[in-house]
Amino acid sequence: MVVRQYNQELEYLEKINSYCWRIKKGFQPNMNVEGVFYVNQTLEKLMLDELRNACRPGMVGGFLPGVKQIANVAALPGIVGKSVGLPDVHSGYGFAIGNMAAFDINDPQSIVSPGGVGFDINCGVRLLRTNLFEKDVLPVKEQLAQSLFDHIPVGVGSKGIIPMNAKDLEEALEMGMDWSLREGYIWAEDKEHCEEYGRMLNADPAKVSMRAKKRGLPQLGTLGAGNHYAEIQVVDEIFDKWAACKMGIEEKGQICVMIHSGSRGFGHQVATDALVQMEKAMKRDKIETNDRQLACARINSEEGQDYLKSMAAAANFAWVNRSSMTFLSRQAFAKQFNMAPDDLDMHVIYDVSHNIAKVEEHIVDGKPKTLLVHRKGSTRAFPPHHPLIPVDYQLTGQPVLIGGTMGTCSYVLTGTQQGMLETFGSTCHGAGRALSRAKSRRNLDYTDVLNKLEQMGISIRVASPKLVMEEAPESYKNVTDVVNTCHAAGISKKCIKLRPIAVIKG
Amino acid sequence: MEQTFTEEELTLPTCKYEYLDHTADVQLHAWGDSLQEAFEQCGLAMFGYMTELPTVEIQQRSEIKATGHDMESLLFHFLDELLFLFSCEPFLICNKLVITEFITDGEELSITCSCYGEEFTLGKHPQGTEVKAITYSAMQIVNEPKNKQFEVYVIIDI
């Protein structure tokens, strides 16, 4: 790694406008393209502080600041356009979290990297609407929160309650939400409002290790722990009335349910297995990267193809997982209000994936190209009229779901043409961590965090209350800053703001 | 199936690990009087993040084997095996690990380890944080028999 003083490092960074910075070539060795990141004043300070800390004399070890990681990704073979850092960017494993990068499929040198997807493959957010309003829910809020908590298995060591055997799992991995539909857990129209219609066609369960399947089987239909959650939310503000209408959101006070979860132990093991395989492939194919954590393989190599097929299976797992929890949420609401989920209008508004790699068509330097787009902690945000978004959203642009942290707001954005051009149709995914978990544990007290939530009128059911400080709002960047930056930079547009009234988490 | 254990088997090791700062994840730091002990302690550090270890009783024993082509990959696969033991049958949460075979030279390095604990049970064991994966990120193994210094550092993704 290049060792330079902080002010020397700054010479490689250039502020293009109030929301956008350029990372020039040379910031890290062998950069094929430039880097770019989107921040406002507040986030800019966090970003540069991270860099300054890493430049302090005597800093050793593999902890790279996010901005360096964006530059290392720019040095990967076959990358086109720019390596993009979104406003919620922070240091991750190899790739930064909040990092997107696209690789030209027709360039034989191009690579696919599991680090560019993350361990939690197809981690994502789903939003359900209801025709209930805050006044309907407030009197039974505690019961409803408890009921959701009782229905959805949460936290470490919890097991799924949807009956599954090894054969069911194989089918689910291949079919994604078509499996959930066939088994009667979801509605046909749920699929329409899901990226890829809830099924990646290139999934091949045969490429997945027995180990991953064993880890996955007991966990299907579980929420998980860490930053995953299910929330009952209230529409707090509508920025774009017309687009909100298209999503079935009529006015303030309407109740929604947000589910944030991924592919659980299954995806984690697929990623771990792939990293081990790719270390070997890198040696064989002599692929040089700036950072050992950027393990990758040529897209066209056997390892590359195997990863894409098993990643697709993990993506399908995640959709089935979120679908199972959709089913459980609908049941919880139906029992509480003694009405069918249909009559409660509990439709899926949309379902986004924020840890995934996909093959997409984009215009690069005026020419159409087929690219493998890695989005790690980044959400697809396609503009109006894009062929891959559902007919209901053809005129509004794709809904983009941005989950906040426990107790903070969440947002619905829509994709823009500018985002399509600047960031390959990608935007932020959430708040992004600011404090380390250990620091949160030291600085915050869990009873204070829980009391504060209670004062804000938020019911909370959490499997490991002693760890809530790790997920406290203070540990994260402000999601409003993140979303406002995306809106101001034009890479996506604000549509709806949601505020939680009940949180269920691991 | 009830297993019986000798008193020696039921004696718990002292805690020789701590958790260090990392933005998104957590870094395990473990040490011991031998590298073997540092490895065992590192495994316990990981289990300690999943639940409160004092709630675990020794009721079961499982044996795992891990191999690697260098020390780092040996440690990686050792922890991955332990995570696997917890994630599916027998869903074992351990409060004691005893490495019975520790081969650290030759072509293939390997570990055989006896893992003592019990099945993770909601209600009995408080839920901590879930460990998604073991990483090579900033992994360090200090193996200096001369100074009697044996330490390992591992970042786990959570």
XYZ file of C-alpha atoms in Angstrom:
664
model
C 0.000 0.000 0.000
C 1.126 3.530 -0.748
C 2.084 5.407 2.397
C 1.412 9.130 2.265
C 0.546 11.975 4.583
C -3.095 12.967 4.867
C -2.610 16.257 2.993
C -0.774 14.418 0.219
C -3.690 11.986 -0.011
C -6.089 14.899 -0.353
C -4.368 15.951 -3.596
C -5.902 12.901 -5.217
C -9.409 13.852 -4.158
C -11.325 16.595 -5.933
C -14.680 18.045 -4.977
C -16.686 18.314 -8.224
C -19.771 19.865 -6.649
C -21.473 20.119 -3.258
C -22.428 16.431 -3.337
C -19.804 14.675 -5.358
C -16.074 13.955 -5.102
C -13.692 12.497 -7.671
C -10.925 10.019 -6.744
C -8.103 10.488 -9.250
C -5.972 7.707 -10.639
C -2.840 7.144 -8.565
C -4.666 7.356 -5.236
C -4.117 3.601 -5.153
C -1.839 1.683 -7.562
C -3.067 0.349 -10.930
C -6.407 2.124 -11.041
C -8.073 1.361 -14.393
C -10.778 3.968 -13.919
C -11.424 6.827 -11.539
C -13.489 6.604 -8.397
C -16.343 8.826 -7.322
C -18.302 9.223 -4.115
C -21.427 11.120 -3.117
C -21.528 12.929 0.229
C -23.012 16.067 1.760
C -21.171 18.247 4.258
C -21.865 16.024 7.274
C -21.060 12.749 5.541
C -17.989 14.272 3.901
C -16.509 14.883 7.327
C -17.091 11.258 8.388
C -15.513 10.024 5.169
C -12.415 12.205 5.417
C -12.005 11.534 9.140
C -11.829 7.851 8.379
C -9.050 8.552 5.868
C -7.219 10.864 8.264
C -7.283 8.226 11.011
C -5.807 5.661 8.667
C -2.965 8.087 7.811
C -1.907 8.542 11.419
C 1.649 7.396 11.982
C 1.934 3.922 13.424
C -1.351 2.683 11.928
C -0.828 -0.871 10.803
C -3.085 -3.772 10.009
C -5.605 -4.393 7.270
C -8.210 -1.838 8.207
C -8.616 0.245 5.053
C -10.810 3.351 4.950
C -13.804 3.220 2.588
C -12.335 5.741 0.168
C -9.212 3.560 -0.289
C -11.398 0.521 -0.866
C -13.338 2.338 -3.605
C -9.996 3.063 -5.270
C -8.834 -0.555 -4.939
C -12.014 -1.692 -6.665
C -11.210 0.777 -9.478
C -8.026 -1.260 -10.009
C -9.849 -4.548 -10.681
C -9.554 -5.989 -14.206
C -12.382 -5.198 -16.613
C -14.041 -2.420 -14.610
C -15.820 0.212 -16.719
C -17.070 3.716 -15.957
C -16.199 4.471 -12.368
C -15.997 2.743 -9.012
C -18.867 4.421 -7.185
C -19.222 5.115 -3.460
C -22.763 5.932 -2.311
C -23.439 8.328 0.587
C -23.722 5.529 3.163
C -20.291 4.127 2.277
C -18.104 2.665 5.017
C -15.251 0.223 5.277
C -16.133 -3.367 4.425
C -14.530 -6.637 3.420
C -12.590 -5.921 0.187
C -15.235 -3.711 -1.367
C -16.524 -0.873 0.759
C -20.128 -1.231 1.900
C -22.070 1.232 -0.240
C -19.896 0.515 -3.275
C -20.955 -0.393 -6.817
C -18.787 -1.416 -9.754
C -19.581 -2.708 -13.240
C -17.482 -5.087 -15.337
C -17.692 -5.622 -19.094
C -18.858 -9.197 -19.701
C -17.325 -9.237 -23.154
C -13.873 -8.354 -21.881
C -12.156 -11.716 -21.202
C -10.151 -10.112 -18.380
C -13.268 -9.055 -16.448
C -13.840 -10.509 -13.016
C -16.622 -11.351 -10.606
C -15.910 -10.886 -6.902
C -17.875 -12.364 -3.982
C -16.550 -9.456 -1.923
C -18.479 -7.162 -4.272
C -21.699 -8.882 -3.266
C -21.031 -9.456 0.423
C -21.559 -12.405 2.731
C -25.290 -11.827 2.999
C -26.198 -12.493 -0.633
C -29.414 -10.765 -1.725
C -29.875 -9.077 1.586
C -32.705 -6.707 0.867
C -35.785 -4.822 1.916
C -39.454 -5.508 1.244
C -42.303 -3.115 1.917
C -45.936 -4.176 2.370
C -48.749 -1.687 2.477
C -52.038 -1.963 4.353
C -55.277 -0.012 4.231
C -55.027 0.614 7.986
C -54.181 3.967 9.523
C -52.239 4.892 12.614
C -55.448 5.378 14.615
C -56.489 1.772 13.855
C -53.194 0.347 15.022
C -52.245 2.488 18.036
C -54.768 0.889 20.438
C -53.445 -2.602 19.654
C -49.842 -1.694 18.883
C -48.292 -3.743 21.713
C -50.372 -6.819 20.903
C -49.555 -6.507 17.219
C -45.816 -6.122 17.899
C -45.933 -9.168 20.166
C -47.880 -11.126 17.587
C -45.341 -10.326 14.843
C -42.532 -11.289 17.217
C -44.303 -14.577 17.989
C -44.881 -15.328 14.320
C -41.453 -14.512 12.903
C -38.467 -16.491 14.248
C -35.732 -13.957 15.094
C -32.197 -13.877 16.424
C -29.249 -16.220 16.537
C -30.102 -19.898 16.879
C -33.782 -19.543 15.903
C -35.217 -22.059 13.462
C -37.744 -21.627 10.666
C -41.299 -22.797 11.175
C -42.189 -23.293 7.515
C -41.960 -27.074 7.034
C -39.004 -27.895 4.805
C -37.015 -30.954 3.884
C -33.903 -31.308 1.736
C -35.930 -31.820 -1.445
C -38.077 -28.730 -0.782
C -34.894 -26.740 -0.310
C -33.478 -27.861 -3.667
C -36.687 -26.761 -5.378
C -36.813 -23.470 -3.532
C -33.214 -22.722 -4.535
C -34.039 -23.312 -8.153
C -37.447 -21.645 -8.260
C -37.219 -18.746 -5.833
C -40.603 -17.105 -5.331
C -42.216 -19.451 -7.831
C -41.728 -22.057 -5.118
C -43.377 -19.830 -2.504
C -46.266 -19.262 -4.916
C -46.674 -22.956 -5.695
C -46.676 -23.808 -1.991
C -49.299 -21.164 -1.337
C -47.281 -18.783 0.801
C -47.572 -15.717 -1.417
C -49.868 -14.036 -3.909
C -49.146 -14.101 -7.628
C -48.902 -10.317 -7.767
C -46.137 -10.301 -5.114
C -43.754 -11.563 -7.768
C -44.511 -8.658 -10.082
C -43.240 -6.210 -7.486
C -39.914 -7.871 -6.946
C -36.557 -7.471 -8.702
C -36.133 -10.326 -11.222
C -39.698 -11.386 -10.346
C -38.218 -13.121 -7.298
C -36.339 -15.736 -9.276
C -32.878 -15.737 -10.806
C -33.069 -18.146 -13.720
C -29.399 -19.086 -13.762
C -29.547 -20.572 -10.245
C -28.027 -24.033 -10.079
C -28.395 -25.806 -6.715
C -25.939 -28.473 -7.907
C -23.154 -25.887 -7.690
C -23.877 -25.240 -4.026
C -21.967 -27.156 -1.343
C -23.765 -29.583 0.962
C -22.415 -27.468 3.795
C -24.313 -24.386 2.624
C -27.520 -26.392 2.220
C -27.161 -27.858 5.715
C -26.692 -24.397 7.166
C -29.581 -23.019 5.136
C -32.253 -25.632 5.751
C -33.056 -24.870 9.416
C -32.865 -21.114 8.817
C -35.315 -20.654 5.956
C -38.063 -18.299 7.063
C -36.043 -16.669 9.847
C -35.253 -12.992 10.169
C -31.710 -13.256 11.502
C -29.877 -10.885 13.803
C -27.637 -7.842 13.520
C -29.237 -5.034 11.522
C -32.112 -7.163 10.207
C -35.609 -6.272 11.331
C -39.323 -6.262 10.696
C -41.036 -2.952 11.422
C -44.541 -1.587 11.503
C -44.230 1.867 9.976
C -46.425 4.898 9.452
C -46.333 7.140 6.377
C -44.853 10.320 7.852
C -44.419 12.477 4.791
C -45.195 12.228 1.083
C -42.807 14.093 -1.218
C -44.182 12.849 -4.523
C -47.929 12.375 -4.287
C -48.368 10.993 -7.760
C -45.659 8.324 -7.437
C -46.891 7.430 -3.925
C -50.387 6.914 -5.354
C -49.005 4.448 -7.869
C -47.605 2.499 -4.901
C -50.991 2.498 -3.168
C -49.967 5.086 -0.581
C -52.798 7.572 -0.364
C -52.073 9.787 2.601
C -50.108 10.394 5.772
C -50.782 8.006 8.623
C -51.161 4.906 6.457
C -49.580 1.744 7.938
C -46.865 -0.265 6.186
C -44.687 -3.234 7.141
C -41.000 -3.313 6.236
C -38.933 -6.503 6.274
C -35.124 -6.369 6.081
C -33.437 -9.746 5.784
C -31.254 -11.851 3.503
C -30.133 -15.364 2.643
C -29.066 -16.270 6.192
C -26.438 -18.965 6.802
C -26.998 -20.304 3.299
C -25.690 -17.180 1.584
C -22.916 -16.750 4.119
C -21.625 -20.226 3.379
C -21.926 -19.794 -0.410
C -19.786 -16.655 -0.111
C -17.252 -18.346 2.179
C -16.953 -21.358 -0.159
C -16.492 -19.082 -3.188
C -13.752 -17.045 -1.511
C -11.780 -20.224 -0.847
C -12.201 -21.378 -4.470
C -11.256 -18.006 -5.891
C -7.994 -17.758 -3.979
C -6.862 -20.744 -6.012
C -8.231 -19.330 -9.284
C -6.411 -16.052 -8.713
C -3.094 -17.812 -8.344
C -3.704 -19.893 -11.458
C -4.890 -17.031 -13.663
C -2.360 -14.584 -12.175
C -4.948 -11.996 -11.254
C -3.340 -9.195 -9.270
C -5.363 -7.071 -6.884
C -4.342 -4.378 -4.406
C -5.938 -6.169 -1.500
C -6.021 -9.884 -0.702
C -9.638 -9.507 0.383
C -10.651 -8.648 -3.176
C -10.686 -12.327 -4.078
C -12.141 -12.712 -7.561
C -12.201 -14.901 -10.659
C -12.649 -14.221 -14.363
C -16.341 -14.120 -15.204
C -15.803 -16.786 -17.849
C -13.733 -19.107 -15.680
C -15.276 -22.179 -14.087
C -14.990 -20.615 -10.617
C -16.610 -17.402 -11.831
C -19.529 -19.206 -13.447
C -19.979 -21.539 -10.465
C -20.104 -18.558 -8.152
C -22.715 -16.771 -10.266
C -24.894 -19.892 -10.329
C -24.630 -20.495 -6.596
C -25.053 -16.783 -5.862
C -28.288 -16.929 -7.876
C -29.425 -19.893 -5.759
C -28.674 -17.867 -2.629
C -30.608 -14.939 -4.092
C -33.579 -17.257 -4.599
C -33.192 -18.445 -1.010
C -33.387 -14.840 0.192
C -36.577 -14.158 -1.801
C -38.212 -17.291 -0.445
C -37.063 -16.203 3.004
C -38.593 -12.727 2.718
C -41.706 -14.293 1.176
C -42.086 -16.664 4.116
C -41.899 -13.717 6.493
C -44.387 -11.827 4.333
C -46.752 -14.753 4.833
C -46.169 -14.710 8.600
C -46.698 -10.933 8.793
C -49.956 -11.207 6.876
C -51.089 -13.938 9.277
C -50.202 -11.810 12.308
C -52.188 -8.836 10.974
C -55.107 -11.011 9.873
C -55.429 -12.572 13.325
C -55.163 -9.230 15.116
C -57.777 -7.455 12.998
C -59.859 -10.529 12.274
C -59.782 -9.744 8.559
C -58.229 -11.536 5.596
C -54.856 -10.148 4.437
C -56.628 -9.476 1.124
C -59.167 -7.226 2.795
C -56.328 -5.454 4.594
C -54.841 -4.770 1.118
C -51.477 -6.152 2.268
C -49.765 -5.972 -1.101
C -46.026 -5.927 -1.668
C -45.097 -2.395 -2.780
C -41.660 -3.548 -3.817
C -38.731 -5.768 -2.859
C -35.130 -4.631 -3.442
C -31.809 -6.436 -3.254
C -28.877 -4.468 -1.914
C -26.151 -7.144 -1.935
C -26.047 -8.672 -5.395
C -24.339 -8.929 -8.789
C -26.498 -8.793 -11.945
C -26.103 -8.819 -15.680
C -27.519 -5.567 -17.095
C -27.418 -3.457 -20.244
C -25.940 0.020 -19.846
C -24.597 2.758 -22.090
C -20.856 3.272 -21.612
C -19.180 6.087 -23.573
C -22.179 6.226 -25.879
C -22.184 2.505 -26.659
C -24.546 -0.151 -25.279
C -22.685 -2.761 -23.246
C -23.551 -5.875 -21.281
C -22.168 -5.491 -17.802
C -21.923 -7.500 -14.615
C -22.996 -4.922 -12.042
C -21.896 -5.525 -8.435
C -23.959 -3.745 -5.841
C -22.737 -4.158 -2.275
C -24.768 -2.099 0.139
C -26.217 -0.372 -2.872
C -29.711 -0.546 -4.339
C -30.753 -0.725 -7.967
C -32.661 2.434 -8.914
C -33.878 2.167 -12.510
C -35.505 5.197 -14.171
C -39.013 5.466 -15.649
C -39.581 3.444 -18.842
C -36.822 0.928 -18.085
C -37.891 -2.482 -19.459
C -36.896 -4.369 -16.295
C -39.272 -2.581 -13.951
C -42.887 -3.655 -13.463
C -45.649 -2.129 -15.522
C -47.146 -0.408 -12.451
C -43.980 1.647 -12.036
C -43.149 2.309 -15.680
C -44.012 5.990 -15.326
C -42.675 6.634 -11.824
C -39.369 4.800 -11.953
C -38.460 1.845 -9.783
C -39.339 2.187 -6.091
C -36.145 2.118 -4.003
C -36.525 1.049 -0.382
C -34.081 2.541 2.092
C -34.268 1.000 5.547
C -33.313 3.178 8.476
C -31.911 1.871 11.721
C -33.865 0.905 14.796
C -36.001 3.882 15.747
C -35.134 6.103 12.776
C -37.074 6.812 9.612
C -37.035 4.794 6.425
C -37.582 6.113 2.905
C -39.023 5.152 -0.434
C -37.204 6.780 -3.360
C -37.646 6.383 -7.088
C -35.013 5.830 -9.771
C -33.949 8.633 -12.124
C -32.435 8.929 -15.585
C -29.483 10.815 -14.092
C -28.789 7.903 -11.760
C -28.904 5.570 -14.755
C -26.179 7.624 -16.443
C -23.984 8.440 -13.438
C -24.139 5.384 -11.173
C -25.382 2.599 -13.488
C -28.831 3.004 -11.953
C -27.684 2.570 -8.356
C -28.233 4.431 -5.123
C -27.705 4.092 -1.357
C -29.105 1.238 0.770
C -29.453 2.497 4.327
C -27.752 4.488 6.997
C -24.316 2.864 7.062
C -22.393 2.341 10.274
C -20.516 5.209 11.894
C -19.461 3.649 15.229
C -17.900 0.231 15.665
C -19.927 -2.366 17.539
C -17.412 -2.533 20.390
C -17.493 1.271 20.702
C -21.293 1.249 20.777
C -21.176 -1.342 23.545
C -18.794 0.802 25.558
C -20.448 4.183 25.025
C -24.139 3.356 25.153
C -26.264 1.595 27.709
C -28.936 -0.770 26.485
C -31.546 0.337 29.003
C -31.087 3.968 27.864
C -31.518 2.916 24.243
C -34.687 0.954 25.050
C -36.108 3.771 27.192
C -35.468 6.299 24.466
C -37.352 4.174 21.945
C -40.238 3.832 24.372
C -40.364 7.613 24.817
C -40.558 7.964 21.046
C -43.632 5.741 21.104
C -41.925 2.787 19.473
C -42.791 -0.713 20.711
C -39.780 -2.944 20.567
C -39.432 -6.720 20.709
C -35.854 -7.842 20.495
C -34.281 -11.269 20.964
C -31.031 -9.958 22.433
C -31.878 -6.740 24.317
C -28.373 -6.472 25.742
C -27.043 -5.888 22.259
C -29.461 -3.187 21.109
C -26.845 -0.477 21.599
C -24.896 -1.949 18.685
C -27.866 -1.103 16.495
C -28.811 2.172 18.196
C -29.316 5.174 15.897
C -26.195 6.763 17.409
C -24.089 3.948 15.943
C -25.143 4.824 12.400
C -24.930 7.688 9.980
C -28.088 9.742 9.766
C -30.284 8.087 7.136
C -31.881 11.451 6.319
C -28.442 12.853 5.412
C -27.842 9.833 3.211
C -31.179 10.068 1.415
C -31.008 13.853 1.014
C -27.596 13.503 -0.607
C -28.959 10.996 -3.141
C -31.899 13.312 -3.849
C -29.751 16.452 -4.167
C -27.202 14.680 -6.348
C -30.106 13.545 -8.546
C -29.244 9.826 -8.492
C -32.681 9.070 -7.035
C -35.708 11.019 -5.937
C -37.481 11.196 -2.575
C -41.025 9.852 -2.589
C -42.197 8.737 0.874
C -40.854 8.975 4.411
C -41.865 6.297 6.918
C -41.568 6.357 10.706
C -41.508 3.174 12.819
C -44.024 2.486 15.577
C -42.965 -1.089 16.298
C -39.649 -2.866 15.763
C -39.019 -6.606 15.820
C -35.416 -7.711 15.648
C -32.795 -10.306 16.553
C -28.252 -40.052 24.480
C -26.756 -39.100 27.844
C -23.002 -38.877 27.852
C -20.912 -38.999 30.991
C -17.884 -36.834 31.524
C -14.894 -37.002 33.817
C -14.215 -34.203 36.251
C -11.296 -33.080 34.136
C -13.522 -32.811 31.118
C -16.002 -30.715 33.058
C -13.379 -28.198 34.218
C -13.798 -24.996 32.264
C -10.850 -23.054 30.861
C -10.083 -19.503 32.049
C -10.979 -16.706 29.684
C -8.068 -15.509 27.573
C -9.772 -13.482 24.883
C -11.226 -10.026 24.220
C -13.219 -8.194 21.554
C -11.558 -5.323 19.676
C -12.923 -2.430 17.600
C -13.857 -2.699 13.957
C -16.414 -0.553 12.128
C -18.867 -3.102 10.829
C -17.620 -6.308 12.378
C -15.823 -7.510 15.437
C -12.215 -8.515 15.917
C -11.421 -11.461 18.180
C -8.130 -11.368 20.056
C -7.129 -14.538 21.900
C -3.954 -15.706 23.564
C -2.556 -18.610 25.597
C 0.483 -20.474 26.882
C 0.731 -22.264 23.555
C -0.527 -21.600 20.051
C -2.923 -24.490 20.558
C -4.455 -22.741 23.545
C -4.717 -19.457 21.620
C -6.673 -21.293 18.896
C -8.993 -22.900 21.464
C -9.570 -19.539 23.112
C -10.298 -17.922 19.767
C -13.024 -20.487 19.147
C -14.511 -19.761 22.573
C -14.387 -16.032 21.834
C -16.606 -16.672 18.820
C -19.116 -18.733 20.828
C -19.014 -16.035 23.498
C -20.389 -13.569 20.979
C -23.368 -15.811 20.221
C -24.563 -16.283 23.815
C -23.516 -15.801 27.419
C -21.179 -18.730 27.968
C -21.857 -19.104 31.725
C -25.362 -20.359 30.788
C -23.895 -23.297 28.864
C -23.531 -26.708 30.529
C -21.416 -29.553 29.269
C -23.823 -32.257 28.126
C -22.472 -33.271 24.758
C -19.184 -33.732 23.005
C -18.471 -33.525 19.283
C -15.258 -33.936 17.426
C -14.270 -31.767 14.483
C -11.383 -31.880 12.052
C -9.999 -28.956 10.106
C -7.184 -28.728 7.600
C -5.286 -25.904 5.938
C -2.323 -25.212 3.703
C -0.847 -22.587 6.025
C -1.458 -21.396 9.583
C -3.931 -18.720 8.512
C -6.064 -21.081 6.486
C -5.892 -23.644 9.318
C -7.282 -21.100 11.767
C -9.897 -20.018 9.213
C -11.142 -23.560 8.616
C -11.007 -24.421 12.329
C -13.357 -21.521 13.120
C -15.518 -22.292 10.084
C -15.967 -25.876 11.340
C -16.982 -24.583 14.772
C -19.484 -22.192 13.185
C -20.870 -25.093 11.181
C -21.243 -27.190 14.350
C -23.436 -24.430 15.744
C -25.414 -23.653 12.564
C -26.921 -27.080 11.922
C -27.042 -30.523 13.580
C -26.046 -30.781 16.443
C -26.547 -26.963 16.917
C -23.769 -27.174 19.503
C -22.818 -24.150 21.590
C -19.461 -24.809 23.271
C -17.897 -23.586 26.470
C -14.847 -25.781 26.227
C -12.598 -26.752 23.329
C -9.693 -29.170 23.568
C -7.432 -29.559 20.574
C -6.285 -33.159 20.711
C -4.155 -33.127 17.599
C -2.335 -30.091 16.241
C -0.175 -30.767 13.207
C 1.504 -27.558 12.086
C 4.212 -28.771 9.740
C 4.286 -30.757 6.544
C 2.156 -30.407 3.383
C -1.196 -30.342 5.067
C -1.741 -28.815 8.478
C -4.567 -30.187 10.557
C -6.461 -29.877 13.789
C -8.624 -32.365 15.640
C -10.666 -30.838 18.385
C -13.075 -32.095 21.044
C -15.910 -29.626 21.475
C -17.849 -29.679 24.745
C -21.185 -27.988 25.285
C -24.860 -28.530 24.585
C -27.541 -27.916 21.990
C -28.398 -24.228 21.698
C -31.846 -23.826 23.242
C -33.957 -20.696 23.064
C -35.083 -19.766 26.546
C -32.048 -21.312 28.206
C -29.326 -19.523 26.252
C -29.660 -15.760 25.757
C -29.368 -14.811 22.092
C -26.249 -12.808 21.249
C -25.176 -11.789 17.769
C -25.123 -14.054 14.785
C -21.756 -14.757 13.175
C -22.113 -14.726 9.397
C -18.624 -15.766 8.430
C -14.950 -15.944 9.317
C -12.673 -13.615 7.339
C -8.989 -13.395 6.494
C -9.239 -9.658 6.974
C -6.325 -8.419 9.111
C -5.780 -11.946 10.421
C -2.642 -12.190 12.550
C -1.035 -15.172 14.227
C 1.771 -14.467 16.673
C 3.756 -17.657 17.232
C 6.923 -16.904 19.192
C 7.815 -19.811 21.468
C 11.055 -18.013 22.488
C 9.151 -15.174 24.156
C 6.303 -17.469 25.112
C 4.052 -15.246 23.037
C 1.074 -16.899 21.369
C -1.736 -14.702 20.063
C -4.314 -14.690 17.273
C -6.436 -11.907 15.791
C -9.468 -12.717 13.602
C -12.242 -10.526 12.239
C -15.638 -12.213 12.083
C -18.398 -10.851 9.896
C -21.586 -10.244 11.869
